[in-house]
C-alpha cells in the first residue's frame, strides 16, 4: 500500500511538474513571439499570433484532459475495489450486533479470522483516514474494558464508519456525534449523556 501511495504521489507530482514546465515554456514563447511580431505590420502579425494561440490552447486542453481522465479512471477503479471490502465489514458488524442481542455471540476465532482478512484488504485498498481510525479502534479495544472505554470505543467505531462514508464519496457535513451509532444502538443518547456526566466529575 505504501509503495502504491508513493507511486501515485510521484505520478501526480510529475504530472503537475510537466504542466508547470509546459505552461512556463508557452508563456516564454508567447512573450518572445510578441516581441518579434510587435514590429511587424498588423495584418501580418495578427493572423500568425492567432494561429499559434489556437495551437497552444489545443495542446493545453488535450494534455489537461488526458491527465484528468486518467485520474478519474484510477479513482473509479479504486472505488470498485474498496466498496466490497467496506460492505463486508458492515455486514459482519451487524452480524455481531444481531448475535449479541440474541445472546449468541460469535466465536472468537471467527471474529479474529474476519479481522485479519479485513485488515489485510484495508491495507491494500483503504484510504489513509480509514486505516488511521481503524488502527485507533483496534488499539482502543486492547485496553481495559471500563464504561468510559466502552463509550470511547463506540465513538471511535463511529469515526471508522464516517471515514468509510467519506472514502466512498459522502460529505458527512450534516452528521454529528452519535448519529451513525443511533442507527444500530437504540439508547445511544443515554450512553452519550452518561459519558458527559462522567467526564464532568
PDB file of C-alpha atoms in Angstrom:
ATOM      1  CA  UNK A   1       0.000   0.000   0.000  1.00  0.00           C
ATOM      2  CA  UNK A   2       2.844   2.362   0.877  1.00  0.00           C
ATOM      3  CA  UNK A   3       4.513   1.604  -2.449  1.00  0.00           C
ATOM      4  CA  UNK A   4       1.241   2.270  -4.295  1.00  0.00           C
ATOM      5  CA  UNK A   5       0.696   5.539  -2.442  1.00  0.00           C
ATOM      6  CA  UNK A   6       4.305   6.558  -3.073  1.00  0.00           C
ATOM      7  CA  UNK A   7       3.973   5.685  -6.768  1.00  0.00           C
ATOM      8  CA  UNK A   8       0.695   7.634  -7.132  1.00  0.00           C
ATOM      9  CA  UNK A   9       2.224  10.580  -5.273  1.00  0.00           C
ATOM     10  CA  UNK A  10       5.236  10.605  -7.606  1.00  0.00           C
ATOM     11  CA  UNK A  11       2.992  10.372 -10.681  1.00  0.00           C
ATOM     12  CA  UNK A  12       0.879  13.307  -9.503  1.00  0.00           C
ATOM     13  CA  UNK A  13       3.958  15.416  -8.742  1.00  0.00           C
ATOM     14  CA  UNK A  14       5.462  14.534 -12.130  1.00  0.00           C
ATOM     15  CA  UNK A  15       2.235  15.427 -13.954  1.00  0.00           C
ATOM     16  CA  UNK A  16       1.990  18.767 -12.141  1.00  0.00           C
ATOM     17  CA  UNK A  17       5.670  19.491 -12.838  1.00  0.00           C
ATOM     18  CA  UNK A  18       5.186  18.752 -16.553  1.00  0.00           C
ATOM     19  CA  UNK A  19       2.177  21.069 -16.693  1.00  0.00           C
ATOM     20  CA  UNK A  20       4.091  23.847 -14.935  1.00  0.00           C
ATOM     21  CA  UNK A  21       7.051  23.471 -17.314  1.00  0.00           C
ATOM     22  CA  UNK A  22       4.696  23.392 -20.291  1.00  0.00           C
ATOM     23  CA  UNK A  23       2.803  26.497 -19.209  1.00  0.00           C
ATOM     24  CA  UNK A  24       6.035  28.336 -18.362  1.00  0.00           C
ATOM     25  CA  UNK A  25       7.501  27.463 -21.774  1.00  0.00           C
ATOM     26  CA  UNK A  26       4.356  28.580 -23.545  1.00  0.00           C
ATOM     27  CA  UNK A  27       4.342  31.901 -21.702  1.00  0.00           C
ATOM     28  CA  UNK A  28       8.015  32.405 -22.559  1.00  0.00           C
ATOM     29  CA  UNK A  29       7.454  31.742 -26.266  1.00  0.00           C
ATOM     30  CA  UNK A  30       4.349  33.910 -26.330  1.00  0.00           C
ATOM     31  CA  UNK A  31       6.365  36.738 -24.862  1.00  0.00           C
ATOM     32  CA  UNK A  32       9.159  36.100 -27.358  1.00  0.00           C
ATOM     33  CA  UNK A  33       6.746  35.976 -30.283  1.00  0.00           C
ATOM     34  CA  UNK A  34       5.053  39.120 -29.103  1.00  0.00           C
ATOM     35  CA  UNK A  35       8.371  40.914 -29.093  1.00  0.00           C
ATOM     36  CA  UNK A  36       9.133  39.570 -32.582  1.00  0.00           C
ATOM     37  CA  UNK A  37       5.736  40.275 -34.101  1.00  0.00           C
ATOM     38  CA  UNK A  38       5.228  43.631 -32.424  1.00  0.00           C
ATOM     39  CA  UNK A  39       7.419  45.151 -35.111  1.00  0.00           C
ATOM     40  CA  UNK A  40       5.557  43.504 -37.972  1.00  0.00           C
ATOM     41  CA  UNK A  41       2.642  45.080 -39.767  1.00  0.00           C
ATOM     42  CA  UNK A  42      -0.651  44.379 -38.038  1.00  0.00           C
ATOM     43  CA  UNK A  43      -2.129  42.492 -40.997  1.00  0.00           C
ATOM     44  CA  UNK A  44       0.840  40.058 -40.941  1.00  0.00           C
ATOM     45  CA  UNK A  45       1.466  39.571 -37.226  1.00  0.00           C
ATOM     46  CA  UNK A  46      -2.130  39.199 -36.029  1.00  0.00           C
ATOM     47  CA  UNK A  47      -3.006  36.036 -38.033  1.00  0.00           C
ATOM     48  CA  UNK A  48       0.269  34.353 -37.013  1.00  0.00           C
ATOM     49  CA  UNK A  49      -0.289  35.063 -33.318  1.00  0.00           C
ATOM     50  CA  UNK A  50      -3.907  33.893 -33.550  1.00  0.00           C
ATOM     51  CA  UNK A  51      -2.861  30.605 -35.181  1.00  0.00           C
ATOM     52  CA  UNK A  52      -0.141  29.988 -32.622  1.00  0.00           C
ATOM     53  CA  UNK A  53      -2.523  30.760 -29.755  1.00  0.00           C
ATOM     54  CA  UNK A  54      -5.008  28.221 -31.168  1.00  0.00           C
ATOM     55  CA  UNK A  55      -2.322  25.522 -31.229  1.00  0.00           C
ATOM     56  CA  UNK A  56      -1.245  26.318 -27.671  1.00  0.00           C
ATOM     57  CA  UNK A  57      -4.797  26.188 -26.330  1.00  0.00           C
ATOM     58  CA  UNK A  58      -5.359  22.849 -28.101  1.00  0.00           C
ATOM     59  CA  UNK A  59      -2.202  21.341 -26.576  1.00  0.00           C
ATOM     60  CA  UNK A  60      -3.146  22.511 -23.084  1.00  0.00           C
ATOM     61  CA  UNK A  61      -6.711  21.224 -23.469  1.00  0.00           C
ATOM     62  CA  UNK A  62      -5.603  17.775 -24.682  1.00  0.00           C
ATOM     63  CA  UNK A  63      -2.855  17.409 -22.046  1.00  0.00           C
ATOM     64  CA  UNK A  64      -5.056  18.574 -19.186  1.00  0.00           C
ATOM     65  CA  UNK A  65      -7.972  16.449 -20.394  1.00  0.00           C
ATOM     66  CA  UNK A  66      -5.870  13.278 -20.516  1.00  0.00           C
ATOM     67  CA  UNK A  67      -4.485  13.938 -17.035  1.00  0.00           C
ATOM     68  CA  UNK A  68      -7.967  14.422 -15.543  1.00  0.00           C
ATOM     69  CA  UNK A  69      -9.311  11.408 -17.430  1.00  0.00           C
ATOM     70  CA  UNK A  70      -6.533   9.204 -16.061  1.00  0.00           C
ATOM     71  CA  UNK A  71      -7.103  10.482 -12.527  1.00  0.00           C
ATOM     72  CA  UNK A  72     -10.848   9.813 -12.720  1.00  0.00           C
ATOM     73  CA  UNK A  73     -10.225   6.310 -14.103  1.00  0.00           C
ATOM     74  CA  UNK A  74      -7.819   5.456 -11.258  1.00  0.00           C
ATOM     75  CA  UNK A  75     -10.257   6.766  -8.626  1.00  0.00           C
ATOM     76  CA  UNK A  76     -13.102   4.749 -10.168  1.00  0.00           C
ATOM     77  CA  UNK A  77     -11.050   1.539 -10.176  1.00  0.00           C
ATOM     78  CA  UNK A  78     -10.015   2.061  -6.557  1.00  0.00           C
ATOM     79  CA  UNK A  79     -13.629   2.688  -5.504  1.00  0.00           C
ATOM     80  CA  UNK A  80     -14.754  -0.516  -7.230  1.00  0.00           C
ATOM     81  CA  UNK A  81     -12.157  -2.460  -5.236  1.00  0.00           C
ATOM     82  CA  UNK A  82     -12.736  -0.868  -1.841  1.00  0.00           C
ATOM     83  CA  UNK A  83     -16.559  -0.849  -1.718  1.00  0.00           C
ATOM     84  CA  UNK A  84     -16.811  -4.682  -1.401  1.00  0.00           C
ATOM     85  CA  UNK A  85     -14.281  -4.509   1.465  1.00  0.00           C
ATOM     86  CA  UNK A  86     -16.351  -1.909   3.290  1.00  0.00           C
ATOM     87  CA  UNK A  87     -19.596  -3.783   2.547  1.00  0.00           C
ATOM     88  CA  UNK A  88     -18.183  -6.987   4.058  1.00  0.00           C
ATOM     89  CA  UNK A  89     -17.179  -5.025   7.156  1.00  0.00           C
ATOM     90  CA  UNK A  90     -20.676  -3.567   7.607  1.00  0.00           C
ATOM     91  CA  UNK A  91     -22.310  -6.974   7.130  1.00  0.00           C
ATOM     92  CA  UNK A  92     -20.006  -8.534   9.726  1.00  0.00           C
ATOM     93  CA  UNK A  93     -20.536  -5.641  12.159  1.00  0.00           C
ATOM     94  CA  UNK A  94     -24.310  -6.054  12.000  1.00  0.00           C
ATOM     95  CA  UNK A  95     -23.920  -9.826  12.303  1.00  0.00           C
ATOM     96  CA  UNK A  96     -22.067  -9.285  15.576  1.00  0.00           C
ATOM     97  CA  UNK A  97     -24.767  -6.884  16.803  1.00  0.00           C
ATOM     98  CA  UNK A  98     -27.624  -9.247  15.937  1.00  0.00           C
ATOM     99  CA  UNK A  99     -25.937 -12.230  17.567  1.00  0.00           C
ATOM    100  CA  UNK A 100     -25.147 -10.180  20.678  1.00  0.00           C
ATOM    101  CA  UNK A 101     -28.799  -9.135  21.033  1.00  0.00           C
ATOM    102  CA  UNK A 102     -29.864 -12.750  20.692  1.00  0.00           C
ATOM    103  CA  UNK A 103     -27.304 -13.809  23.328  1.00  0.00           C
ATOM    104  CA  UNK A 104     -25.456 -15.863  20.737  1.00  0.00           C
ATOM    105  CA  UNK A 105     -22.069 -14.135  20.461  1.00  0.00           C
ATOM    106  CA  UNK A 106     -19.861 -15.147  17.564  1.00  0.00           C
ATOM    107  CA  UNK A 107     -16.965 -17.472  18.137  1.00  0.00           C
ATOM    108  CA  UNK A 108     -13.767 -15.566  18.910  1.00  0.00           C
ATOM    109  CA  UNK A 109     -11.885 -17.453  16.195  1.00  0.00           C
ATOM    110  CA  UNK A 110     -14.450 -16.361  13.610  1.00  0.00           C
ATOM    111  CA  UNK A 111     -14.099 -12.731  14.673  1.00  0.00           C
ATOM    112  CA  UNK A 112     -10.295 -12.872  14.595  1.00  0.00           C
ATOM    113  CA  UNK A 113     -10.363 -14.527  11.171  1.00  0.00           C
ATOM    114  CA  UNK A 114     -12.557 -11.772   9.750  1.00  0.00           C
ATOM    115  CA  UNK A 115     -10.497  -9.025  11.392  1.00  0.00           C
ATOM    116  CA  UNK A 116      -7.330 -10.456   9.863  1.00  0.00           C
ATOM    117  CA  UNK A 117      -8.903 -10.621   6.400  1.00  0.00           C
ATOM    118  CA  UNK A 118     -10.429  -7.137   6.676  1.00  0.00           C
ATOM    119  CA  UNK A 119      -7.178  -5.572   7.883  1.00  0.00           C
ATOM    120  CA  UNK A 120      -5.265  -7.170   5.005  1.00  0.00           C
ATOM    121  CA  UNK A 121      -7.720  -5.821   2.414  1.00  0.00           C
ATOM    122  CA  UNK A 122      -7.791  -2.447   4.158  1.00  0.00           C
ATOM    123  CA  UNK A 123      -4.023  -2.093   3.852  1.00  0.00           C
ATOM    124  CA  UNK A 124      -4.307  -2.633   0.102  1.00  0.00           C
ATOM    125  CA  UNK A 125      -7.464  -0.654  -0.741  1.00  0.00           C
ATOM    126  CA  UNK A 126      -8.387   1.526   2.249  1.00  0.00           C
ATOM    127  CA  UNK A 127      -7.990   5.297   2.353  1.00  0.00           C
ATOM    128  CA  UNK A 128      -5.468   6.776   4.794  1.00  0.00           C
ATOM    129  CA  UNK A 129      -8.191   8.160   7.066  1.00  0.00           C
ATOM    130  CA  UNK A 130      -9.968   4.795   7.269  1.00  0.00           C
ATOM    131  CA  UNK A 131      -6.722   2.962   8.101  1.00  0.00           C
ATOM    132  CA  UNK A 132      -5.806   5.541  10.760  1.00  0.00           C
ATOM    133  CA  UNK A 133      -9.176   5.351  12.526  1.00  0.00           C
ATOM    134  CA  UNK A 134      -9.319   1.547  12.250  1.00  0.00           C
ATOM    135  CA  UNK A 135      -5.867   1.336  13.859  1.00  0.00           C
ATOM    136  CA  UNK A 136      -7.016   3.594  16.717  1.00  0.00           C
ATOM    137  CA  UNK A 137     -10.140   1.475  17.176  1.00  0.00           C
ATOM    138  CA  UNK A 138      -8.146  -1.773  17.375  1.00  0.00           C
ATOM    139  CA  UNK A 139      -5.665  -0.286  19.854  1.00  0.00           C
ATOM    140  CA  UNK A 140      -8.549   1.022  21.953  1.00  0.00           C
ATOM    141  CA  UNK A 141     -10.092  -2.446  22.203  1.00  0.00           C
ATOM    142  CA  UNK A 142      -6.883  -3.760  23.755  1.00  0.00           C
ATOM    143  CA  UNK A 143      -7.307  -1.505  26.802  1.00  0.00           C
ATOM    144  CA  UNK A 144      -9.276  -2.187  29.987  1.00  0.00           C
ATOM    145  CA  UNK A 145     -12.986  -2.691  29.411  1.00  0.00           C
ATOM    146  CA  UNK A 146     -14.309   0.126  31.616  1.00  0.00           C
ATOM    147  CA  UNK A 147     -17.542   2.021  30.986  1.00  0.00           C
ATOM    148  CA  UNK A 148     -15.574   5.059  29.800  1.00  0.00           C
ATOM    149  CA  UNK A 149     -13.583   2.918  27.404  1.00  0.00           C
ATOM    150  CA  UNK A 150     -16.825   1.365  26.137  1.00  0.00           C
ATOM    151  CA  UNK A 151     -18.196   4.787  25.163  1.00  0.00           C
ATOM    152  CA  UNK A 152     -14.877   5.875  23.654  1.00  0.00           C
ATOM    153  CA  UNK A 153     -14.783   2.613  21.715  1.00  0.00           C
ATOM    154  CA  UNK A 154     -18.222   3.293  20.248  1.00  0.00           C
ATOM    155  CA  UNK A 155     -17.216   6.820  19.280  1.00  0.00           C
ATOM    156  CA  UNK A 156     -14.019   5.542  17.677  1.00  0.00           C
ATOM    157  CA  UNK A 157     -16.036   2.957  15.757  1.00  0.00           C
ATOM    158  CA  UNK A 158     -18.263   5.775  14.521  1.00  0.00           C
ATOM    159  CA  UNK A 159     -15.154   7.597  13.276  1.00  0.00           C
ATOM    160  CA  UNK A 160     -14.271   4.480  11.279  1.00  0.00           C
ATOM    161  CA  UNK A 161     -17.753   4.473   9.744  1.00  0.00           C
ATOM    162  CA  UNK A 162     -17.564   8.184   8.943  1.00  0.00           C
ATOM    163  CA  UNK A 163     -14.166   7.686   7.290  1.00  0.00           C
ATOM    164  CA  UNK A 164     -15.602   4.833   5.211  1.00  0.00           C
ATOM    165  CA  UNK A 165     -18.525   7.014   4.105  1.00  0.00           C
ATOM    166  CA  UNK A 166     -16.134   9.816   3.180  1.00  0.00           C
ATOM    167  CA  UNK A 167     -13.941   7.416   1.201  1.00  0.00           C
ATOM    168  CA  UNK A 168     -16.960   6.284  -0.815  1.00  0.00           C
ATOM    169  CA  UNK A 169     -17.953   9.848  -1.725  1.00  0.00           C
ATOM    170  CA  UNK A 170     -20.209  11.098   1.095  1.00  0.00           C
ATOM    171  CA  UNK A 171     -19.724  14.538   2.667  1.00  0.00           C
ATOM    172  CA  UNK A 172     -20.845  13.764   6.263  1.00  0.00           C
ATOM    173  CA  UNK A 173     -21.271  17.524   6.846  1.00  0.00           C
ATOM    174  CA  UNK A 174     -24.710  17.226   8.489  1.00  0.00           C
ATOM    175  CA  UNK A 175     -23.816  14.268  10.720  1.00  0.00           C
ATOM    176  CA  UNK A 176     -22.990  14.948  14.350  1.00  0.00           C
ATOM    177  CA  UNK A 177     -21.531  12.693  17.027  1.00  0.00           C
ATOM    178  CA  UNK A 178     -23.792   9.726  17.688  1.00  0.00           C
ATOM    179  CA  UNK A 179     -25.905   9.973  14.516  1.00  0.00           C
ATOM    180  CA  UNK A 180     -24.460   6.849  12.896  1.00  0.00           C
ATOM    181  CA  UNK A 181     -24.407   4.960  16.190  1.00  0.00           C
ATOM    182  CA  UNK A 182     -28.108   5.718  16.676  1.00  0.00           C
ATOM    183  CA  UNK A 183     -28.871   3.606  13.598  1.00  0.00           C
ATOM    184  CA  UNK A 184     -27.982   0.412  15.464  1.00  0.00           C
ATOM    185  CA  UNK A 185     -27.787   1.417  19.156  1.00  0.00           C
ATOM    186  CA  UNK A 186     -31.220   2.452  20.428  1.00  0.00           C
ATOM    187  CA  UNK A 187     -30.079   4.083  23.683  1.00  0.00           C
ATOM    188  CA  UNK A 188     -27.019   5.889  22.317  1.00  0.00           C
ATOM    189  CA  UNK A 189     -28.351   9.274  23.538  1.00  0.00           C
ATOM    190  CA  UNK A 190     -28.489   7.905  27.077  1.00  0.00           C
ATOM    191  CA  UNK A 191     -24.980   6.455  26.776  1.00  0.00           C
ATOM    192  CA  UNK A 192     -23.613   9.770  25.485  1.00  0.00           C
ATOM    193  CA  UNK A 193     -25.265  11.711  28.326  1.00  0.00           C
ATOM    194  CA  UNK A 194     -23.817   9.291  30.883  1.00  0.00           C
ATOM    195  CA  UNK A 195     -20.411   9.805  29.311  1.00  0.00           C
ATOM    196  CA  UNK A 196     -20.771  13.615  29.503  1.00  0.00           C
ATOM    197  CA  UNK A 197     -21.814  13.360  33.178  1.00  0.00           C
ATOM    198  CA  UNK A 198     -18.868  11.100  33.994  1.00  0.00           C
ATOM    199  CA  UNK A 199     -16.408  13.443  32.258  1.00  0.00           C
ATOM    200  CA  UNK A 200     -17.545  16.372  34.416  1.00  0.00           C
ATOM    201  CA  UNK A 201     -16.821  14.516  37.671  1.00  0.00           C
TER     202      UNK A 201
END
